[in-house]
Structure formats: C-alpha cells, structure tokens
Amino acid sequence: DAGVTQSPTHLIKTRGQQVTLRCSPKSGHDTVSWYQQALGQGPQFIFQYYEEEERQRGNFPDRFSGHQFPNYSSELNVNALLLGDSALYLCASSFSVPYNEQFFGPGTRLTVL
Amino acid sequence: AQSVTQPDIHITVSEGASLELRCNYSYGATPYLFWYVQSPGQGLQLLLKYFSGDTLVQGIKGFEAEFKRSQSSFNLRKPSVHWSDAAEYFCAVGDKTSYDKVIFGPGTSLSVIP
C-alpha cells in the first residue's frame, strides 16, 4: 500500500500565477481533505471532498478551489497567487464514515516569489 | 468555535528524561482528540487518539495521553525520551458535527539533548 501520495514535492511560482497540486489517497479511502501549513504553524483546514463534491470548507478565499475525481484522487487549485500562499500543502485521506483516522501525505512545498 | 492551544512553543529535554507536552482545547461537547508528530520534511503521523471511554490513551512509540474533561486538556506524555523523538508535535481536535474537520494547535517543537 503506497499510502497518500502528493505531487509535486516542491513548486516555485510568482505572484499572480495559478497552481495545481495533486493528491492520491490511500487505497480504499474515499474522502480527501486539504490543509495549508505555514512555516512554524499548525496545519489549517482548507476543504474536504467526498463523492466528488466539496463537503466542508475552512476560512479560505474562493481563490482556493478543488476537485475530486471518480478514482477519489484530488486536486487543489490556487489562483492569483499571493506571497502569503507560500506554505506546505498537506493532503489527508480517510474513509467516509465518521470518525475515521486521516492519513497524511508528505506535502507539497509551494514558494511564491 | 473550536480551538486548540499548546502553551509551550519549544521544549528541550535530555535523552532518557520524561516528557509532558500540554494541550488545551475549546469545544462544546466531547471532542475527538489527537496527537500528531511531524519530523522535518515529513508528513504528519498519528501518535494516538481519543474518541470515548478510558481517558488514558496509549499510542505508538511509547507515548500516552490523558483526557481531562474538567481541565479541557489532553496532555501527551512519555516516560523516557529518545533522541529520535525530536520533532514537532501537534495536538488536534476533530469536529464531530463537521464531517471530521480537524483543527490543529500551533505545535510544540521538541529538542532532545544527548
């Protein structure tokens, strides 16, 4: 079992650009959550996807959007990048039945210049 | 709103010494509670979790935590720290009413002196 995988590992963008991050959940998991972890802080919940729909959202602007595919993999899109979007973006997967443990991927480090 | 505080930003202990990391939460009902560890360049690994029942929870790597409702606390303990325990530790609360949204504390950085 490969666990949760994320790509790319690192990414450098400039202000105003758009970025797409990808996540493959652990085998058998159907729910994907995304978190933003700024340097020196705890992860902040962005949103959660289940059955290809956004089920829950944290306090993030509409510039942050996502998608879940039929195979349960997911993408996080961020438009009009700001310097403050520089962070580690973590994906977590779980079964849909609450509550089940979330398994985290290694993250994508995004740097906005 | 739910929240988690970890009063200690950084803790340094000697190898072999005992460890206690503090965590306080704010939640309207009995929460789901977690402790995660994050090593440099790594994702988050679950150490232990509390859902209900016995308030003393055993986890991996020799860690345990005790849920104290009266103090809204969920402190993490280990009787003897190993150098490999140096990492960032996060306490988190799961929101049962919001499809398992997890709210993390700011973290405590642990350094271990040989």
JSON list of C-alpha atoms in Angstrom, two decimals:
[
{"chain": "A", "resi": 1, "resn": "ASP", "atom": "CA", "xyz": [0.00, 0.00, 0.00]},
{"chain": "A", "resi": 2, "resn": "ALA", "atom": "CA", "xyz": [1.58, 3.26, -1.17]},
{"chain": "A", "resi": 3, "resn": "GLY", "atom": "CA", "xyz": [-0.22, 5.43, 1.35]},
{"chain": "A", "resi": 4, "resn": "VAL", "atom": "CA", "xyz": [-1.15, 9.01, 0.49]},
{"chain": "A", "resi": 5, "resn": "THR", "atom": "CA", "xyz": [0.96, 10.47, -2.29]},
{"chain": "A", "resi": 6, "resn": "GLN", "atom": "CA", "xyz": [1.27, 14.08, -3.39]},
{"chain": "A", "resi": 7, "resn": "SER", "atom": "CA", "xyz": [2.85, 15.79, -6.36]},
{"chain": "A", "resi": 8, "resn": "PRO", "atom": "CA", "xyz": [4.89, 17.74, -6.97]},
{"chain": "A", "resi": 9, "resn": "THR", "atom": "CA", "xyz": [7.18, 17.74, -3.94]},
{"chain": "A", "resi": 10, "resn": "HIS", "atom": "CA", "xyz": [8.27, 21.33, -4.42]},
{"chain": "A", "resi": 11, "resn": "LEU", "atom": "CA", "xyz": [6.98, 24.16, -6.55]},
{"chain": "A", "resi": 12, "resn": "ILE", "atom": "CA", "xyz": [8.07, 27.74, -7.16]},
{"chain": "A", "resi": 13, "resn": "LYS", "atom": "CA", "xyz": [5.65, 30.26, -8.63]},
{"chain": "A", "resi": 14, "resn": "THR", "atom": "CA", "xyz": [5.43, 34.03, -8.95]},
{"chain": "A", "resi": 15, "resn": "ARG", "atom": "CA", "xyz": [2.70, 36.31, -7.68]},
{"chain": "A", "resi": 16, "resn": "GLY", "atom": "CA", "xyz": [-0.45, 36.27, -9.77]},
{"chain": "A", "resi": 17, "resn": "GLN", "atom": "CA", "xyz": [0.15, 32.83, -11.23]},
{"chain": "A", "resi": 18, "resn": "GLN", "atom": "CA", "xyz": [-2.04, 29.79, -10.78]},
{"chain": "A", "resi": 19, "resn": "VAL", "atom": "CA", "xyz": [-1.01, 26.43, -9.34]},
{"chain": "A", "resi": 20, "resn": "THR", "atom": "CA", "xyz": [-2.44, 22.90, -9.21]},
{"chain": "A", "resi": 21, "resn": "LEU", "atom": "CA", "xyz": [-1.43, 20.38, -6.57]},
{"chain": "A", "resi": 22, "resn": "ARG", "atom": "CA", "xyz": [-2.34, 16.71, -6.76]},
{"chain": "A", "resi": 23, "resn": "CYS", "atom": "CA", "xyz": [-3.14, 14.02, -4.22]},
{"chain": "A", "resi": 24, "resn": "SER", "atom": "CA", "xyz": [-3.76, 10.28, -4.46]},
{"chain": "A", "resi": 25, "resn": "PRO", "atom": "CA", "xyz": [-5.47, 8.86, -1.39]},
{"chain": "A", "resi": 26, "resn": "LYS", "atom": "CA", "xyz": [-4.58, 5.72, 0.48]},
{"chain": "A", "resi": 27, "resn": "SER", "atom": "CA", "xyz": [-6.07, 2.62, -1.12]},
{"chain": "A", "resi": 28, "resn": "GLY", "atom": "CA", "xyz": [-9.73, 2.20, -0.17]},
{"chain": "A", "resi": 29, "resn": "HIS", "atom": "CA", "xyz": [-10.17, 5.76, 1.11]},
{"chain": "A", "resi": 30, "resn": "ASP", "atom": "CA", "xyz": [-12.90, 7.89, -0.43]},
{"chain": "A", "resi": 31, "resn": "THR", "atom": "CA", "xyz": [-12.51, 11.22, 1.37]},
{"chain": "A", "resi": 32, "resn": "VAL", "atom": "CA", "xyz": [-9.76, 13.76, 0.81]},
{"chain": "A", "resi": 33, "resn": "SER", "atom": "CA", "xyz": [-9.01, 16.82, 2.93]},
{"chain": "A", "resi": 34, "resn": "TRP", "atom": "CA", "xyz": [-6.54, 19.59, 2.19]},
{"chain": "A", "resi": 35, "resn": "TYR", "atom": "CA", "xyz": [-4.58, 21.62, 4.73]},
{"chain": "A", "resi": 36, "resn": "GLN", "atom": "CA", "xyz": [-2.25, 24.60, 4.49]},
{"chain": "A", "resi": 37, "resn": "GLN", "atom": "CA", "xyz": [0.70, 24.69, 6.89]},
{"chain": "A", "resi": 38, "resn": "ALA", "atom": "CA", "xyz": [2.58, 27.97, 7.00]},
{"chain": "A", "resi": 39, "resn": "LEU", "atom": "CA", "xyz": [6.11, 27.93, 8.37]},
{"chain": "A", "resi": 40, "resn": "GLY", "atom": "CA", "xyz": [6.12, 27.49, 12.14]},
{"chain": "A", "resi": 41, "resn": "GLN", "atom": "CA", "xyz": [2.36, 26.96, 12.39]},
{"chain": "A", "resi": 42, "resn": "GLY", "atom": "CA", "xyz": [-0.09, 24.12, 12.63]},
{"chain": "A", "resi": 43, "resn": "PRO", "atom": "CA", "xyz": [-2.00, 22.93, 9.58]},
{"chain": "A", "resi": 44, "resn": "GLN", "atom": "CA", "xyz": [-5.12, 24.93, 8.67]},
{"chain": "A", "resi": 45, "resn": "PHE", "atom": "CA", "xyz": [-8.11, 23.13, 7.16]},
{"chain": "A", "resi": 46, "resn": "ILE", "atom": "CA", "xyz": [-8.88, 24.29, 3.62]},
{"chain": "A", "resi": 47, "resn": "PHE", "atom": "CA", "xyz": [-11.65, 21.94, 2.46]},
{"chain": "A", "resi": 48, "resn": "GLN", "atom": "CA", "xyz": [-12.76, 18.34, 2.20]},
{"chain": "A", "resi": 49, "resn": "TYR", "atom": "CA", "xyz": [-14.02, 16.36, -0.78]},
{"chain": "A", "resi": 50, "resn": "TYR", "atom": "CA", "xyz": [-16.32, 13.36, -0.75]},
{"chain": "A", "resi": 51, "resn": "GLU", "atom": "CA", "xyz": [-18.17, 11.82, -3.70]},
{"chain": "A", "resi": 52, "resn": "GLU", "atom": "CA", "xyz": [-16.61, 14.45, -5.98]},
{"chain": "A", "resi": 53, "resn": "GLU", "atom": "CA", "xyz": [-18.21, 17.30, -4.05]},
{"chain": "A", "resi": 54, "resn": "GLU", "atom": "CA", "xyz": [-16.84, 19.83, -1.60]},
{"chain": "A", "resi": 55, "resn": "ARG", "atom": "CA", "xyz": [-18.38, 18.78, 1.69]},
{"chain": "A", "resi": 56, "resn": "GLN", "atom": "CA", "xyz": [-16.76, 21.15, 4.18]},
{"chain": "A", "resi": 57, "resn": "ARG", "atom": "CA", "xyz": [-14.70, 24.33, 3.85]},
{"chain": "A", "resi": 58, "resn": "GLY", "atom": "CA", "xyz": [-12.46, 26.30, 6.14]},
{"chain": "A", "resi": 59, "resn": "ASN", "atom": "CA", "xyz": [-11.80, 30.05, 6.14]},
{"chain": "A", "resi": 60, "resn": "PHE", "atom": "CA", "xyz": [-10.08, 30.30, 2.80]},
{"chain": "A", "resi": 61, "resn": "PRO", "atom": "CA", "xyz": [-10.98, 32.61, -0.09]},
{"chain": "A", "resi": 62, "resn": "ASP", "atom": "CA", "xyz": [-12.51, 31.45, -3.34]},
{"chain": "A", "resi": 63, "resn": "ARG", "atom": "CA", "xyz": [-9.06, 31.60, -4.94]},
{"chain": "A", "resi": 64, "resn": "PHE", "atom": "CA", "xyz": [-8.68, 28.16, -3.38]},
{"chain": "A", "resi": 65, "resn": "SER", "atom": "CA", "xyz": [-10.68, 25.54, -5.21]},
{"chain": "A", "resi": 66, "resn": "GLY", "atom": "CA", "xyz": [-10.53, 21.82, -5.64]},
{"chain": "A", "resi": 67, "resn": "HIS", "atom": "CA", "xyz": [-11.75, 18.79, -7.42]},
{"chain": "A", "resi": 68, "resn": "GLN", "atom": "CA", "xyz": [-12.17, 15.11, -6.70]},
{"chain": "A", "resi": 69, "resn": "PHE", "atom": "CA", "xyz": [-12.12, 12.53, -9.45]},
{"chain": "A", "resi": 70, "resn": "PRO", "atom": "CA", "xyz": [-14.08, 9.26, -9.68]},
{"chain": "A", "resi": 71, "resn": "ASN", "atom": "CA", "xyz": [-10.97, 7.35, -8.55]},
{"chain": "A", "resi": 72, "resn": "TYR", "atom": "CA", "xyz": [-11.00, 9.54, -5.38]},
{"chain": "A", "resi": 73, "resn": "SER", "atom": "CA", "xyz": [-7.81, 11.39, -6.25]},
{"chain": "A", "resi": 74, "resn": "SER", "atom": "CA", "xyz": [-7.97, 15.13, -5.78]},
{"chain": "A", "resi": 75, "resn": "GLU", "atom": "CA", "xyz": [-6.54, 18.43, -6.96]},
{"chain": "A", "resi": 76, "resn": "LEU", "atom": "CA", "xyz": [-6.10, 21.71, -5.14]},
{"chain": "A", "resi": 77, "resn": "ASN", "atom": "CA", "xyz": [-6.04, 24.82, -7.31]},
{"chain": "A", "resi": 78, "resn": "VAL", "atom": "CA", "xyz": [-4.94, 28.23, -6.17]},
{"chain": "A", "resi": 79, "resn": "ASN", "atom": "CA", "xyz": [-5.47, 31.25, -8.43]},
{"chain": "A", "resi": 80, "resn": "ALA", "atom": "CA", "xyz": [-3.89, 34.70, -8.32]},
{"chain": "A", "resi": 81, "resn": "LEU", "atom": "CA", "xyz": [-1.11, 33.56, -6.01]},
{"chain": "A", "resi": 82, "resn": "LEU", "atom": "CA", "xyz": [-0.01, 35.85, -3.18]},
{"chain": "A", "resi": 83, "resn": "LEU", "atom": "CA", "xyz": [3.24, 35.81, -1.26]},
{"chain": "A", "resi": 84, "resn": "GLY", "atom": "CA", "xyz": [1.25, 34.65, 1.74]},
{"chain": "A", "resi": 85, "resn": "ASP", "atom": "CA", "xyz": [0.24, 31.48, -0.05]},
{"chain": "A", "resi": 86, "resn": "SER", "atom": "CA", "xyz": [3.77, 30.16, 0.43]},
{"chain": "A", "resi": 87, "resn": "ALA", "atom": "CA", "xyz": [3.33, 27.09, 2.63]},
{"chain": "A", "resi": 88, "resn": "LEU", "atom": "CA", "xyz": [3.38, 23.32, 2.87]},
{"chain": "A", "resi": 89, "resn": "TYR", "atom": "CA", "xyz": [0.13, 21.93, 1.47]},
{"chain": "A", "resi": 90, "resn": "LEU", "atom": "CA", "xyz": [-0.93, 18.66, 3.03]},
{"chain": "A", "resi": 91, "resn": "CYS", "atom": "CA", "xyz": [-3.44, 16.18, 1.73]},
{"chain": "A", "resi": 92, "resn": "ALA", "atom": "CA", "xyz": [-5.14, 13.70, 4.04]},
{"chain": "A", "resi": 93, "resn": "SER", "atom": "CA", "xyz": [-7.38, 10.78, 3.15]},
{"chain": "A", "resi": 94, "resn": "SER", "atom": "CA", "xyz": [-9.87, 8.75, 5.16]},
{"chain": "A", "resi": 95, "resn": "PHE", "atom": "CA", "xyz": [-12.98, 6.60, 4.94]},
{"chain": "A", "resi": 96, "resn": "SER", "atom": "CA", "xyz": [-16.24, 8.48, 4.77]},
{"chain": "A", "resi": 97, "resn": "VAL", "atom": "CA", "xyz": [-17.70, 7.04, 7.95]},
{"chain": "A", "resi": 98, "resn": "PRO", "atom": "CA", "xyz": [-17.07, 9.49, 10.78]},
{"chain": "A", "resi": 99, "resn": "TYR", "atom": "CA", "xyz": [-14.89, 9.37, 12.58]},
{"chain": "A", "resi": 100, "resn": "ASN", "atom": "CA", "xyz": [-12.03, 7.63, 10.90]},
{"chain": "A", "resi": 101, "resn": "GLU", "atom": "CA", "xyz": [-8.37, 8.44, 11.12]},
{"chain": "A", "resi": 102, "resn": "GLN", "atom": "CA", "xyz": [-6.95, 10.76, 8.49]},
{"chain": "A", "resi": 103, "resn": "PHE", "atom": "CA", "xyz": [-3.70, 9.64, 6.87]},
{"chain": "A", "resi": 104, "resn": "PHE", "atom": "CA", "xyz": [-1.47, 12.45, 5.69]},
{"chain": "A", "resi": 105, "resn": "GLY", "atom": "CA", "xyz": [0.77, 12.69, 2.68]},
{"chain": "A", "resi": 106, "resn": "PRO", "atom": "CA", "xyz": [4.27, 14.24, 2.78]},
{"chain": "A", "resi": 107, "resn": "GLY", "atom": "CA", "xyz": [3.01, 17.52, 1.39]},
{"chain": "A", "resi": 108, "resn": "THR", "atom": "CA", "xyz": [3.86, 19.90, -1.43]},
{"chain": "A", "resi": 109, "resn": "ARG", "atom": "CA", "xyz": [6.09, 22.84, -0.56]},
{"chain": "A", "resi": 110, "resn": "LEU", "atom": "CA", "xyz": [4.87, 25.91, -2.50]},
{"chain": "A", "resi": 111, "resn": "THR", "atom": "CA", "xyz": [7.04, 29.00, -2.68]},
{"chain": "A", "resi": 112, "resn": "VAL", "atom": "CA", "xyz": [5.57, 32.18, -4.16]},
{"chain": "A", "resi": 113, "resn": "LEU", "atom": "CA", "xyz": [8.09, 34.83, -5.23]},
{"chain": "B", "resi": 1, "resn": "ALA", "atom": "CA", "xyz": [-15.66, 27.94, 17.69]},
{"chain": "B", "resi": 2, "resn": "GLN", "atom": "CA", "xyz": [-13.37, 25.04, 18.31]},
{"chain": "B", "resi": 3, "resn": "SER", "atom": "CA", "xyz": [-9.74, 25.83, 19.10]},
{"chain": "B", "resi": 4, "resn": "VAL", "atom": "CA", "xyz": [-6.59, 24.21, 20.38]},
{"chain": "B", "resi": 5, "resn": "THR", "atom": "CA", "xyz": [-3.79, 25.81, 22.36]},
{"chain": "B", "resi": 6, "resn": "GLN", "atom": "CA", "xyz": [-0.35, 24.42, 23.04]},
{"chain": "B", "resi": 7, "resn": "PRO", "atom": "CA", "xyz": [1.25, 26.70, 25.63]},
{"chain": "B", "resi": 8, "resn": "ASP", "atom": "CA", "xyz": [4.83, 25.59, 25.01]},
{"chain": "B", "resi": 9, "resn": "ILE", "atom": "CA", "xyz": [6.33, 26.70, 21.70]},
{"chain": "B", "resi": 10, "resn": "HIS", "atom": "CA", "xyz": [9.60, 24.89, 22.30]},
{"chain": "B", "resi": 11, "resn": "ILE", "atom": "CA", "xyz": [10.76, 22.30, 24.86]},
{"chain": "B", "resi": 12, "resn": "THR", "atom": "CA", "xyz": [14.22, 20.85, 25.39]},
{"chain": "B", "resi": 13, "resn": "VAL", "atom": "CA", "xyz": [14.73, 17.64, 27.37]},
{"chain": "B", "resi": 14, "resn": "SER", "atom": "CA", "xyz": [17.66, 15.33, 27.96]},
{"chain": "B", "resi": 15, "resn": "GLU", "atom": "CA", "xyz": [17.62, 11.87, 26.47]},
{"chain": "B", "resi": 16, "resn": "GLY", "atom": "CA", "xyz": [16.13, 9.44, 28.98]},
{"chain": "B", "resi": 17, "resn": "ALA", "atom": "CA", "xyz": [14.17, 12.13, 30.81]},
{"chain": "B", "resi": 18, "resn": "SER", "atom": "CA", "xyz": [10.39, 12.16, 31.00]},
{"chain": "B", "resi": 19, "resn": "LEU", "atom": "CA", "xyz": [8.28, 14.38, 28.77]},
{"chain": "B", "resi": 20, "resn": "GLU", "atom": "CA", "xyz": [4.93, 16.10, 29.03]},
{"chain": "B", "resi": 21, "resn": "LEU", "atom": "CA", "xyz": [3.52, 18.27, 26.26]},
{"chain": "B", "resi": 22, "resn": "ARG", "atom": "CA", "xyz": [0.49, 20.35, 27.14]},
{"chain": "B", "resi": 23, "resn": "CYS", "atom": "CA", "xyz": [-2.67, 20.77, 25.13]},
{"chain": "B", "resi": 24, "resn": "ASN", "atom": "CA", "xyz": [-5.91, 22.61, 25.91]},
{"chain": "B", "resi": 25, "resn": "TYR", "atom": "CA", "xyz": [-8.96, 22.66, 23.70]},
{"chain": "B", "resi": 26, "resn": "SER", "atom": "CA", "xyz": [-12.18, 24.55, 23.36]},
{"chain": "B", "resi": 27, "resn": "TYR", "atom": "CA", "xyz": [-15.16, 22.53, 22.15]},
{"chain": "B", "resi": 28, "resn": "GLY", "atom": "CA", "xyz": [-18.84, 22.45, 23.04]},
{"chain": "B", "resi": 29, "resn": "ALA", "atom": "CA", "xyz": [-19.16, 18.71, 23.51]},
{"chain": "B", "resi": 30, "resn": "THR", "atom": "CA", "xyz": [-16.89, 15.73, 23.99]},
{"chain": "B", "resi": 31, "resn": "PRO", "atom": "CA", "xyz": [-14.38, 16.07, 21.20]},
{"chain": "B", "resi": 32, "resn": "TYR", "atom": "CA", "xyz": [-12.28, 13.70, 19.22]},
{"chain": "B", "resi": 33, "resn": "LEU", "atom": "CA", "xyz": [-8.69, 14.45, 20.26]},
{"chain": "B", "resi": 34, "resn": "PHE", "atom": "CA", "xyz": [-5.43, 13.62, 18.56]},
{"chain": "B", "resi": 35, "resn": "TRP", "atom": "CA", "xyz": [-1.71, 13.98, 18.84]},
{"chain": "B", "resi": 36, "resn": "TYR", "atom": "CA", "xyz": [0.36, 14.04, 15.66]},
{"chain": "B", "resi": 37, "resn": "VAL", "atom": "CA", "xyz": [4.12, 14.16, 15.18]},
{"chain": "B", "resi": 38, "resn": "GLN", "atom": "CA", "xyz": [5.90, 15.77, 12.26]},
{"chain": "B", "resi": 39, "resn": "SER", "atom": "CA", "xyz": [9.58, 15.20, 11.61]},
{"chain": "B", "resi": 40, "resn": "PRO", "atom": "CA", "xyz": [11.50, 17.60, 9.35]},
{"chain": "B", "resi": 41, "resn": "GLY", "atom": "CA", "xyz": [10.39, 17.21, 5.75]},
{"chain": "B", "resi": 42, "resn": "GLN", "atom": "CA", "xyz": [7.80, 14.61, 6.70]},
{"chain": "B", "resi": 43, "resn": "GLY", "atom": "CA", "xyz": [4.03, 14.49, 6.75]},
{"chain": "B", "resi": 44, "resn": "LEU", "atom": "CA", "xyz": [2.00, 14.12, 9.91]},
{"chain": "B", "resi": 45, "resn": "GLN", "atom": "CA", "xyz": [1.94, 10.80, 11.73]},
{"chain": "B", "resi": 46, "resn": "LEU", "atom": "CA", "xyz": [-0.81, 9.98, 14.21]},
{"chain": "B", "resi": 47, "resn": "LEU", "atom": "CA", "xyz": [0.57, 9.11, 17.65]},
{"chain": "B", "resi": 48, "resn": "LEU", "atom": "CA", "xyz": [-2.72, 8.46, 19.41]},
{"chain": "B", "resi": 49, "resn": "LYS", "atom": "CA", "xyz": [-6.39, 9.42, 19.51]},
{"chain": "B", "resi": 50, "resn": "TYR", "atom": "CA", "xyz": [-9.22, 9.72, 21.99]},
{"chain": "B", "resi": 51, "resn": "PHE", "atom": "CA", "xyz": [-12.83, 9.17, 20.97]},
{"chain": "B", "resi": 52, "resn": "SER", "atom": "CA", "xyz": [-14.51, 7.95, 24.15]},
{"chain": "B", "resi": 53, "resn": "GLY", "atom": "CA", "xyz": [-14.11, 5.55, 27.05]},
{"chain": "B", "resi": 54, "resn": "ASP", "atom": "CA", "xyz": [-10.89, 5.19, 29.01]},
{"chain": "B", "resi": 55, "resn": "THR", "atom": "CA", "xyz": [-9.39, 8.63, 29.47]},
{"chain": "B", "resi": 56, "resn": "LEU", "atom": "CA", "xyz": [-5.82, 7.32, 29.40]},
{"chain": "B", "resi": 57, "resn": "VAL", "atom": "CA", "xyz": [-4.88, 6.51, 25.85]},
{"chain": "B", "resi": 58, "resn": "GLN", "atom": "CA", "xyz": [-1.86, 4.55, 24.71]},
{"chain": "B", "resi": 59, "resn": "GLY", "atom": "CA", "xyz": [-0.22, 5.32, 21.41]},
{"chain": "B", "resi": 60, "resn": "ILE", "atom": "CA", "xyz": [2.71, 4.37, 19.28]},
{"chain": "B", "resi": 61, "resn": "LYS", "atom": "CA", "xyz": [6.39, 4.89, 20.14]},
{"chain": "B", "resi": 62, "resn": "GLY", "atom": "CA", "xyz": [5.70, 4.66, 23.88]},
{"chain": "B", "resi": 63, "resn": "PHE", "atom": "CA", "xyz": [3.51, 7.77, 24.07]},
{"chain": "B", "resi": 64, "resn": "GLU", "atom": "CA", "xyz": [0.35, 8.14, 26.12]},
{"chain": "B", "resi": 65, "resn": "ALA", "atom": "CA", "xyz": [-2.13, 10.94, 26.71]},
{"chain": "B", "resi": 66, "resn": "GLU", "atom": "CA", "xyz": [-4.78, 11.64, 29.32]},
{"chain": "B", "resi": 67, "resn": "PHE", "atom": "CA", "xyz": [-8.09, 13.32, 28.60]},
{"chain": "B", "resi": 68, "resn": "LYS", "atom": "CA", "xyz": [-9.26, 15.53, 31.46]},
{"chain": "B", "resi": 69, "resn": "ARG", "atom": "CA", "xyz": [-12.69, 16.97, 30.76]},
{"chain": "B", "resi": 70, "resn": "SER", "atom": "CA", "xyz": [-12.67, 19.24, 33.82]},
{"chain": "B", "resi": 71, "resn": "GLN", "atom": "CA", "xyz": [-9.48, 20.93, 32.61]},
{"chain": "B", "resi": 72, "resn": "SER", "atom": "CA", "xyz": [-10.22, 20.71, 28.86]},
{"chain": "B", "resi": 73, "resn": "SER", "atom": "CA", "xyz": [-6.80, 19.18, 28.48]},
{"chain": "B", "resi": 74, "resn": "PHE", "atom": "CA", "xyz": [-5.21, 16.32, 26.58]},
{"chain": "B", "resi": 75, "resn": "ASN", "atom": "CA", "xyz": [-1.55, 16.25, 27.60]},
{"chain": "B", "resi": 76, "resn": "LEU", "atom": "CA", "xyz": [0.95, 13.96, 25.92]},
{"chain": "B", "resi": 77, "resn": "ARG", "atom": "CA", "xyz": [3.49, 12.05, 27.99]},
{"chain": "B", "resi": 78, "resn": "LYS", "atom": "CA", "xyz": [6.44, 9.74, 27.53]},
{"chain": "B", "resi": 79, "resn": "PRO", "atom": "CA", "xyz": [8.40, 8.26, 30.44]},
{"chain": "B", "resi": 80, "resn": "SER", "atom": "CA", "xyz": [11.79, 8.19, 28.72]},
{"chain": "B", "resi": 81, "resn": "VAL", "atom": "CA", "xyz": [12.60, 10.29, 25.66]},
{"chain": "B", "resi": 82, "resn": "HIS", "atom": "CA", "xyz": [14.85, 9.04, 22.85]},
{"chain": "B", "resi": 83, "resn": "TRP", "atom": "CA", "xyz": [16.91, 11.26, 20.57]},
{"chain": "B", "resi": 84, "resn": "SER", "atom": "CA", "xyz": [14.70, 10.18, 17.66]},
{"chain": "B", "resi": 85, "resn": "ASP", "atom": "CA", "xyz": [11.69, 11.81, 19.36]},
{"chain": "B", "resi": 86, "resn": "ALA", "atom": "CA", "xyz": [12.97, 15.27, 18.39]},
{"chain": "B", "resi": 87, "resn": "ALA", "atom": "CA", "xyz": [10.22, 16.66, 16.15]},
{"chain": "B", "resi": 88, "resn": "GLU", "atom": "CA", "xyz": [7.21, 18.95, 16.03]},
{"chain": "B", "resi": 89, "resn": "TYR", "atom": "CA", "xyz": [4.17, 17.77, 17.96]},
{"chain": "B", "resi": 90, "resn": "PHE", "atom": "CA", "xyz": [0.63, 18.87, 17.18]},
{"chain": "B", "resi": 91, "resn": "CYS", "atom": "CA", "xyz": [-2.47, 18.45, 19.28]},
{"chain": "B", "resi": 92, "resn": "ALA", "atom": "CA", "xyz": [-5.72, 18.47, 17.31]},
{"chain": "B", "resi": 93, "resn": "VAL", "atom": "CA", "xyz": [-9.46, 18.32, 17.86]},
{"chain": "B", "resi": 94, "resn": "GLY", "atom": "CA", "xyz": [-11.91, 16.69, 15.48]},
{"chain": "B", "resi": 95, "resn": "ASP", "atom": "CA", "xyz": [-15.27, 18.33, 14.91]},
{"chain": "B", "resi": 96, "resn": "LYS", "atom": "CA", "xyz": [-17.91, 15.60, 15.01]},
{"chain": "B", "resi": 97, "resn": "THR", "atom": "CA", "xyz": [-20.52, 17.93, 13.58]},
{"chain": "B", "resi": 98, "resn": "SER", "atom": "CA", "xyz": [-18.48, 19.00, 10.56]},
{"chain": "B", "resi": 99, "resn": "TYR", "atom": "CA", "xyz": [-17.58, 15.78, 8.78]},
{"chain": "B", "resi": 100, "resn": "ASP", "atom": "CA", "xyz": [-14.39, 15.22, 10.67]},
{"chain": "B", "resi": 101, "resn": "LYS", "atom": "CA", "xyz": [-12.82, 18.63, 10.09]},
{"chain": "B", "resi": 102, "resn": "VAL", "atom": "CA", "xyz": [-9.66, 18.61, 12.19]},
{"chain": "B", "resi": 103, "resn": "ILE", "atom": "CA", "xyz": [-8.39, 21.73, 13.92]},
{"chain": "B", "resi": 104, "resn": "PHE", "atom": "CA", "xyz": [-4.73, 21.77, 14.84]},
{"chain": "B", "resi": 105, "resn": "GLY", "atom": "CA", "xyz": [-2.88, 23.60, 17.55]},
{"chain": "B", "resi": 106, "resn": "PRO", "atom": "CA", "xyz": [0.21, 25.68, 16.76]},
{"chain": "B", "resi": 107, "resn": "GLY", "atom": "CA", "xyz": [2.58, 22.90, 17.70]},
{"chain": "B", "resi": 108, "resn": "THR", "atom": "CA", "xyz": [5.38, 22.30, 20.20]},
{"chain": "B", "resi": 109, "resn": "SER", "atom": "CA", "xyz": [8.91, 21.82, 18.95]},
{"chain": "B", "resi": 110, "resn": "LEU", "atom": "CA", "xyz": [10.82, 19.19, 20.93]},
{"chain": "B", "resi": 111, "resn": "SER", "atom": "CA", "xyz": [14.61, 19.13, 21.10]},
{"chain": "B", "resi": 112, "resn": "VAL", "atom": "CA", "xyz": [16.45, 16.25, 22.75]},
{"chain": "B", "resi": 113, "resn": "ILE", "atom": "CA", "xyz": [19.89, 16.71, 24.28]},
{"chain": "B", "resi": 114, "resn": "PRO", "atom": "CA", "xyz": [22.12, 13.61, 24.12]}
]
